[in-house]
Short mmCIF file of C-alpha atoms in Angstrom, two decimals:
data_model
loop_
_atom_site.label_atom_id
_atom_site.label_comp_id
_atom_site.label_asym_id
_atom_site.label_seq_id
_atom_site.Cartn_x
_atom_site.Cartn_y
_atom_site.Cartn_z
CA MET S 14 0.00 0.00 0.00
CA ARG S 15 1.46 3.36 -1.04
CA LYS S 16 1.96 5.81 1.83
CA LEU S 17 1.30 9.46 1.09
CA TYR S 18 4.19 11.28 2.75
CA PRO S 19 5.01 14.28 0.54
CA ALA S 20 8.56 15.61 0.84
CA MET S 21 9.00 18.27 3.51
CA SER S 22 10.63 20.59 0.99
CA TRP S 23 7.57 20.37 -1.24
CA LEU S 24 5.22 21.18 1.64
CA ARG S 25 7.40 24.04 2.79
CA SER S 26 7.42 25.57 -0.70
CA PHE S 27 3.64 25.22 -0.88
CA VAL S 28 3.06 26.99 2.47
CA VAL S 29 5.51 29.84 1.82
CA THR S 30 4.24 30.41 -1.72
CA ALA S 31 0.65 30.43 -0.48
CA ARG S 32 1.55 33.01 2.16
CA HIS S 33 3.28 35.35 -0.27
CA GLY S 34 1.08 34.68 -3.29
CA SER S 35 4.29 34.75 -5.28
CA ILE S 36 6.89 32.16 -6.28
CA SER S 37 9.60 34.81 -6.56
CA ARG S 38 9.05 36.09 -3.00
CA ALA S 39 8.83 32.51 -1.72
CA ALA S 40 12.15 31.75 -3.41
CA VAL S 41 13.79 34.66 -1.58
CA GLU S 42 12.56 33.42 1.83
CA LEU S 43 13.53 29.82 1.10
CA HIS S 44 16.93 30.77 -0.37
CA LEU S 45 16.11 28.86 -3.56
CA THR S 46 15.75 29.77 -7.19
CA GLN S 47 12.31 30.47 -8.59
CA GLY S 48 12.69 27.41 -10.79
CA ALA S 49 13.41 25.19 -7.78
CA VAL S 50 10.34 26.42 -5.91
CA SER S 51 8.16 26.05 -9.00
CA LYS S 52 9.45 22.51 -9.53
CA GLN S 53 8.75 21.48 -5.93
CA ILE S 54 5.18 22.75 -6.14
CA MET S 55 4.65 20.96 -9.44
CA GLU S 56 5.99 17.71 -7.93
CA LEU S 57 3.66 18.09 -4.94
CA GLU S 58 0.67 18.72 -7.21
CA HIS S 59 1.62 15.73 -9.36
CA SER S 60 1.88 13.45 -6.31
CA LEU S 61 -1.49 14.64 -5.03
CA GLY S 62 -3.21 14.71 -8.39
CA VAL S 63 -4.65 18.11 -7.47
CA ALA S 64 -3.87 21.67 -8.55
CA LEU S 65 -2.96 23.71 -5.48
CA PHE S 66 -2.71 27.07 -7.26
CA THR S 67 -4.48 28.88 -10.06
CA ARG S 68 -3.18 31.79 -12.13
CA GLU S 69 -5.33 34.72 -13.14
CA ARG S 70 -3.85 37.69 -15.04
CA LYS S 71 -0.33 36.73 -13.99
CA ARG S 72 -1.35 36.54 -10.32
CA LEU S 73 -1.09 33.37 -8.22
CA PHE S 74 -4.02 32.21 -6.07
CA VAL S 75 -4.46 29.18 -3.82
CA SER S 76 -7.07 26.88 -5.37
CA ALA S 77 -10.12 25.63 -3.51
CA ALA S 78 -8.36 22.29 -2.98
CA GLY S 79 -5.24 24.09 -1.80
CA GLN S 80 -7.27 26.13 0.71
CA ARG S 81 -8.58 22.90 2.24
CA TYR S 82 -5.09 21.41 2.38
CA LEU S 83 -3.18 24.47 3.58
CA PRO S 84 -4.31 24.70 7.27
CA ALA S 85 -3.44 21.06 7.94
CA VAL S 86 0.00 21.41 6.34
CA GLN S 87 0.69 24.64 8.25
CA ALA S 88 -0.27 22.99 11.54
CA ALA S 89 1.87 19.91 10.84
CA LEU S 90 4.94 21.97 9.95
CA ALA S 91 4.47 24.18 13.01
CA GLN S 92 4.23 21.10 15.23
CA ILE S 93 7.39 19.61 13.76
CA GLU S 94 9.23 22.91 14.18
CA SER S 95 8.09 23.23 17.81
CA ALA S 96 9.10 19.67 18.63
CA THR S 97 12.47 20.16 16.97
CA LEU S 98 13.20 23.36 18.89
CA GLU S 99 12.17 21.72 22.16
CA LEU S 100 14.39 18.71 21.49
CA MET S 101 17.35 20.89 20.53
CA ALA S 102 16.90 22.96 23.68
CA HIS S 103 16.54 20.11 26.13
CA GLY S 104 17.87 16.96 24.49
CA HIS S 105 17.43 14.01 26.84
CA GLN S 106 17.18 16.14 29.95
CA GLY S 107 13.40 16.44 30.15
CA GLY S 108 11.83 19.25 28.16
CA ALA S 109 8.30 20.66 28.14
CA LEU S 110 5.39 18.47 29.16
CA HIS S 111 1.81 19.29 28.23
CA VAL S 112 -0.37 18.11 31.10
CA TYR S 113 -4.08 18.25 31.81
CA CYS S 114 -4.98 18.12 35.49
CA VAL S 115 -8.35 18.35 37.22
CA PRO S 116 -8.29 22.02 38.34
CA THR S 117 -9.03 21.47 42.05
CA PHE S 118 -6.40 18.75 42.35
CA ALA S 119 -3.90 20.86 40.43
CA ALA S 120 -4.43 23.86 42.69
CA LYS S 121 -4.49 22.01 46.00
CA TRP S 122 -2.14 19.06 45.50
CA VAL S 123 0.10 19.27 42.43
CA ILE S 124 1.06 22.94 42.11
CA PRO S 125 2.09 23.42 45.77
CA ARG S 126 4.65 20.63 45.20
CA MET S 127 6.00 21.84 41.86
CA ALA S 128 8.99 23.67 43.33
CA GLY S 129 10.26 20.27 44.46
CA LEU S 130 9.96 18.90 40.93
CA TYR S 131 11.88 21.81 39.43
CA ALA S 132 14.58 21.51 42.09
CA LEU S 133 15.08 17.84 41.19
CA HIS S 134 14.69 18.22 37.43
CA PRO S 135 15.39 21.81 36.36
CA ALA S 136 15.25 20.91 32.65
CA ILE S 137 11.58 19.91 32.88
CA THR S 138 8.81 22.43 32.29
CA VAL S 139 5.17 21.50 32.95
CA ASP S 140 2.57 23.38 30.95
CA PHE S 141 -0.92 22.86 32.39
CA VAL S 142 -3.40 22.94 29.51
CA HIS S 143 -7.17 23.27 29.48
CA THR S 144 -9.26 20.87 27.42
CA SER S 145 -12.83 19.63 27.50
CA ARG S 146 -11.59 16.29 26.09
CA ALA S 147 -9.38 15.13 28.96
CA GLN S 148 -10.93 11.66 28.73
CA ASP S 149 -9.67 11.18 25.17
CA PHE S 150 -6.03 11.41 24.09
CA ASN S 151 -6.88 10.95 20.39
CA GLY S 152 -5.89 14.03 18.46
CA LEU S 153 -4.73 15.90 21.57
CA GLU S 154 -1.15 17.04 22.10
CA LEU S 155 -1.12 15.88 25.71
CA ASP S 156 1.78 14.04 27.28
CA CYS S 157 -0.36 12.91 30.19
CA ALA S 158 -3.45 13.79 32.21
CA VAL S 159 -4.51 13.63 35.85
CA ARG S 160 -8.07 12.40 35.72
CA TYR S 161 -10.73 11.74 38.35
CA GLY S 162 -12.39 8.35 38.17
CA ASN S 163 -11.88 4.66 38.88
CA GLY S 164 -8.62 4.31 36.94
CA ASP S 165 -10.06 2.24 34.11
CA TRP S 166 -9.20 4.00 30.83
CA LYS S 167 -8.52 1.84 27.80
CA ASP S 168 -6.34 4.39 26.03
CA ALA S 169 -3.82 4.84 28.83
CA SER S 170 -1.89 3.36 31.70
CA SER S 171 -3.16 4.63 35.05
CA ASP S 172 -1.35 5.21 38.35
CA TYR S 173 -3.36 6.03 41.45
CA LEU S 174 -2.18 9.20 43.20
CA ALA S 175 -4.70 10.24 45.87
CA GLY S 176 -8.32 11.05 46.59
CA ARG S 177 -10.00 7.81 47.67
CA GLU S 178 -9.68 8.56 51.39
CA VAL S 179 -12.70 10.64 52.40
CA VAL S 180 -13.38 12.94 55.33
CA LEU S 181 -16.71 14.41 56.40
CA ILE S 182 -16.36 18.16 56.80
CA ALA S 183 -18.70 20.63 58.47
CA PRO S 184 -18.79 24.43 58.92
CA PRO S 185 -16.26 25.86 61.38
CA GLU S 186 -18.92 26.43 64.03
CA PRO S 187 -22.09 24.42 64.74
CA TYR S 188 -24.97 26.23 63.10
CA GLN S 189 -28.70 26.41 63.76
CA GLY S 190 -28.24 24.35 66.93
CA LYS S 191 -27.49 21.18 64.96
CA ALA S 192 -24.99 18.94 66.73
CA LEU S 193 -22.74 16.61 64.78
CA ARG S 194 -21.24 14.16 67.26
CA ARG S 195 -22.10 10.81 65.67
CA ALA S 196 -22.77 9.54 62.17
CA ALA S 197 -26.55 9.48 62.59
CA ASP S 198 -26.55 13.23 63.24
CA ILE S 199 -26.14 13.91 59.52
CA ALA S 200 -29.93 13.46 59.28
CA LYS S 201 -30.22 16.93 60.84
CA HIS S 202 -27.95 18.56 58.28
CA THR S 203 -28.06 19.59 54.64
CA LEU S 204 -25.94 17.19 52.60
CA LEU S 205 -23.82 18.64 49.79
CA HIS S 206 -23.08 16.46 46.75
CA HIS S 207 -20.42 16.28 44.03
CA PHE S 208 -22.07 15.48 40.71
CA GLN S 209 -19.44 12.88 39.72
CA VAL S 210 -19.93 10.78 42.85
CA PRO S 211 -23.71 10.66 43.44
CA ASP S 212 -23.39 7.49 45.53
CA ALA S 213 -20.89 8.92 48.03
CA TRP S 214 -23.41 9.59 50.79
CA PRO S 215 -25.32 6.28 50.41
CA GLN S 216 -22.03 4.34 50.46
CA TRP S 217 -20.73 6.30 53.48
CA CYS S 218 -23.97 5.63 55.34
CA LEU S 219 -23.69 1.95 54.49
CA ALA S 220 -20.17 1.90 55.94
CA GLN S 221 -21.51 3.52 59.14
CA GLY S 222 -24.36 1.03 59.45
CA LEU S 223 -27.00 3.68 58.77
CA SER S 224 -29.97 2.54 56.72
CA ALA S 225 -32.86 4.84 57.54
CA ILE S 226 -31.38 8.18 56.49
CA SER S 227 -32.41 9.87 53.25
CA THR S 228 -29.32 11.03 51.37
CA GLN S 229 -30.86 12.23 48.11
CA GLN S 230 -31.68 15.79 49.12
CA GLY S 231 -29.25 18.69 49.05
CA PRO S 232 -27.39 20.89 46.56
CA VAL S 233 -25.20 19.35 43.85
CA LEU S 234 -21.93 21.10 42.95
CA ASP S 235 -19.60 20.56 40.02
CA ASN S 236 -16.18 20.50 41.73
CA TYR S 237 -14.67 19.88 45.14
CA ASN S 238 -13.39 23.42 45.51
CA SER S 239 -16.98 24.62 45.34
CA VAL S 240 -18.04 21.92 47.79
CA ILE S 241 -15.40 23.01 50.32
CA ARG S 242 -16.36 26.67 49.89
CA ALA S 243 -20.02 25.82 50.42
CA VAL S 244 -19.20 24.07 53.70
CA MET S 245 -17.08 27.05 54.81
CA ALA S 246 -20.11 29.27 54.11
CA GLY S 247 -22.30 27.13 56.33
CA LEU S 248 -24.46 25.64 53.57
CA GLY S 249 -24.17 22.06 54.78
CA VAL S 250 -21.83 19.11 55.34
CA ALA S 251 -19.92 17.17 52.70
CA LEU S 252 -17.73 14.19 51.96
CA VAL S 253 -14.45 15.36 50.43
CA PRO S 254 -11.15 13.67 49.52
CA ALA S 255 -8.92 14.23 52.54
CA CYS S 256 -6.01 15.30 50.33
CA LEU S 257 -7.96 18.37 49.17
CA VAL S 258 -9.03 19.77 52.51
CA ARG S 259 -6.20 19.28 55.02
CA GLU S 260 -5.16 22.94 54.92
CA GLU S 261 -8.73 24.16 55.55
CA ILE S 262 -9.10 21.76 58.51
CA GLU S 263 -5.76 22.82 60.02
CA ALA S 264 -6.65 26.50 59.57
CA GLY S 265 -10.04 26.02 61.24
CA LEU S 266 -11.96 27.03 58.12
CA VAL S 267 -13.91 23.75 58.28
CA ARG S 268 -14.17 20.99 60.88
CA ALA S 269 -13.85 17.23 60.62
CA PRO S 270 -16.07 16.44 63.64
CA LEU S 271 -16.47 12.70 63.06
CA SER S 272 -12.87 11.77 62.31
CA ALA S 273 -12.47 9.96 65.63
CA VAL S 274 -15.84 8.17 65.62
CA ALA S 275 -16.85 7.44 62.00
CA VAL S 276 -15.86 4.20 60.30
CA PRO S 277 -13.10 5.01 57.75
CA TYR S 278 -14.52 5.09 54.24
CA GLN S 279 -12.84 5.04 50.84
CA MET S 280 -14.52 5.94 47.58
CA ALA S 281 -13.95 3.91 44.42
CA SER S 282 -12.94 7.07 42.58
CA GLY S 283 -9.72 9.02 42.95
CA TYR S 284 -7.12 11.01 41.05
CA PHE S 285 -5.02 9.03 38.57
CA LEU S 286 -2.06 9.92 36.42
CA CYS S 287 -2.92 8.68 32.93
CA CYS S 288 -0.26 8.31 30.25
CA PRO S 289 -0.95 7.45 26.58
CA LEU S 290 0.46 3.99 25.92
CA GLY S 291 2.65 5.24 23.09
CA ARG S 292 4.41 7.89 25.21
CA MET S 293 5.09 5.98 28.40
CA HIS S 294 8.87 5.92 28.09
CA THR S 295 9.72 9.44 26.93
CA PRO S 296 12.41 10.87 29.26
CA GLY S 297 10.52 13.88 30.59
CA LEU S 298 7.33 11.95 31.21
CA THR S 299 9.23 9.14 32.95
CA LEU S 300 10.74 11.64 35.40
CA PHE S 301 7.44 13.46 35.96
CA ARG S 302 5.56 10.21 36.56
CA GLN S 303 8.13 8.96 39.06
CA TRP S 304 8.08 12.27 40.90
CA LEU S 305 4.28 12.22 41.19
CA LEU S 306 4.29 8.64 42.46
CA ASP S 307 6.97 9.48 45.04
CA GLU S 308 4.95 12.49 46.21
CA ALA S 309 1.80 10.35 46.45
CA ARG S 310 3.59 7.75 48.59
CA ALA S 311 5.05 10.44 50.85
CA ASP S 312 1.65 12.10 51.20
CA SER S 313 -0.01 8.82 52.07
CA ALA S 314 2.65 8.01 54.67
CA ALA S 315 2.28 11.46 56.25
CA ALA S 316 -1.50 11.05 56.47
CA LEU S 317 -1.11 7.72 58.29
CA ALA S 318 1.51 8.99 60.73
CA PRO S 319 0.28 9.40 64.34
#
C-alpha cells in the first residue's frame, strides 16, 4: 500500500508560496531559485493529483483544494518545528510536558509541590493545559493527564495518586443548633453532593451502618473546591477527599467532627495519572511520573503517621 508522505521541501514551498502569493518572493525566503520552488510545487501537485494554485492575469491564487489542504499542512509543519526546537533545547534532559490536570487537584495538591519537581529536574517544564476532552487522548497534544475516576481507561496506563480517602467536613462552628457528634446526626444537616460521585453519601452511610437516612436531598456542585467553599459558608456538610481539605481543617476554616468516631470510608474514585500507551517511556514523562508517584507515597505516609 502506497503511503502518502510528501517531501518536507515540497510542503514548505507550498506553504511559503501560499503566504506570499508569489513564487519569486517565496524563493527569496527559502533561499532557492524560482525554478526550484516552482518545480517542488509541481511535484507536490503531481503526487497529489490536485492543482494547489491557479493563475489569473499573472497573479497566483491558492485553489479551492489548496485552501482545504493548507491549514493542515501549516499545523503539521508548526508542530514539527516546535518539537524540533524543544528537542534541541533540552535533548534528553526532560523538556516541556503538556499536562491536563483536574483544576481542584492541580491547585491544592500538584502545584504546591511543583517547586520540588523543578529543584530535582530543572530541565523539565510542565505546561498545564485546558481541554474539555481530557478523557480522550486521540488528536490531543497531551503528554499525560490527571483524571478523576476509577482508573479504568482503555487508552492509557493509570497510576493512582490520591483522593480515595474521604473525610466528612462541616462548617467551622455548629450552626442552627445542629450537633454533629455521631454519624446518625447527619440526618439533621443539609448534605452537599459532588455530581461525579452521586453514591458517596449512600455508600458512606452503608459503611456507618445507617440505613434509615435519606441522602438524596441537598445541593449538587460541580467540583470539590466549590463543595469546600459551600461548607465554609455554612451551607451544609460534605464528603471530600482528605487530600484536598487538610489545609482548611488545620486552619479552622472547616471541621472534621467525626474523624475519631466514623468508620473510615474510601470511595472507588480518585485522582489518577494517565499516560498514553505510546508515550510511556519518553524521558521527561518518565521523570514526571516517578516524581508524582513518590509524592503520592510520601503524602499517604504522612496522612497515616500518628
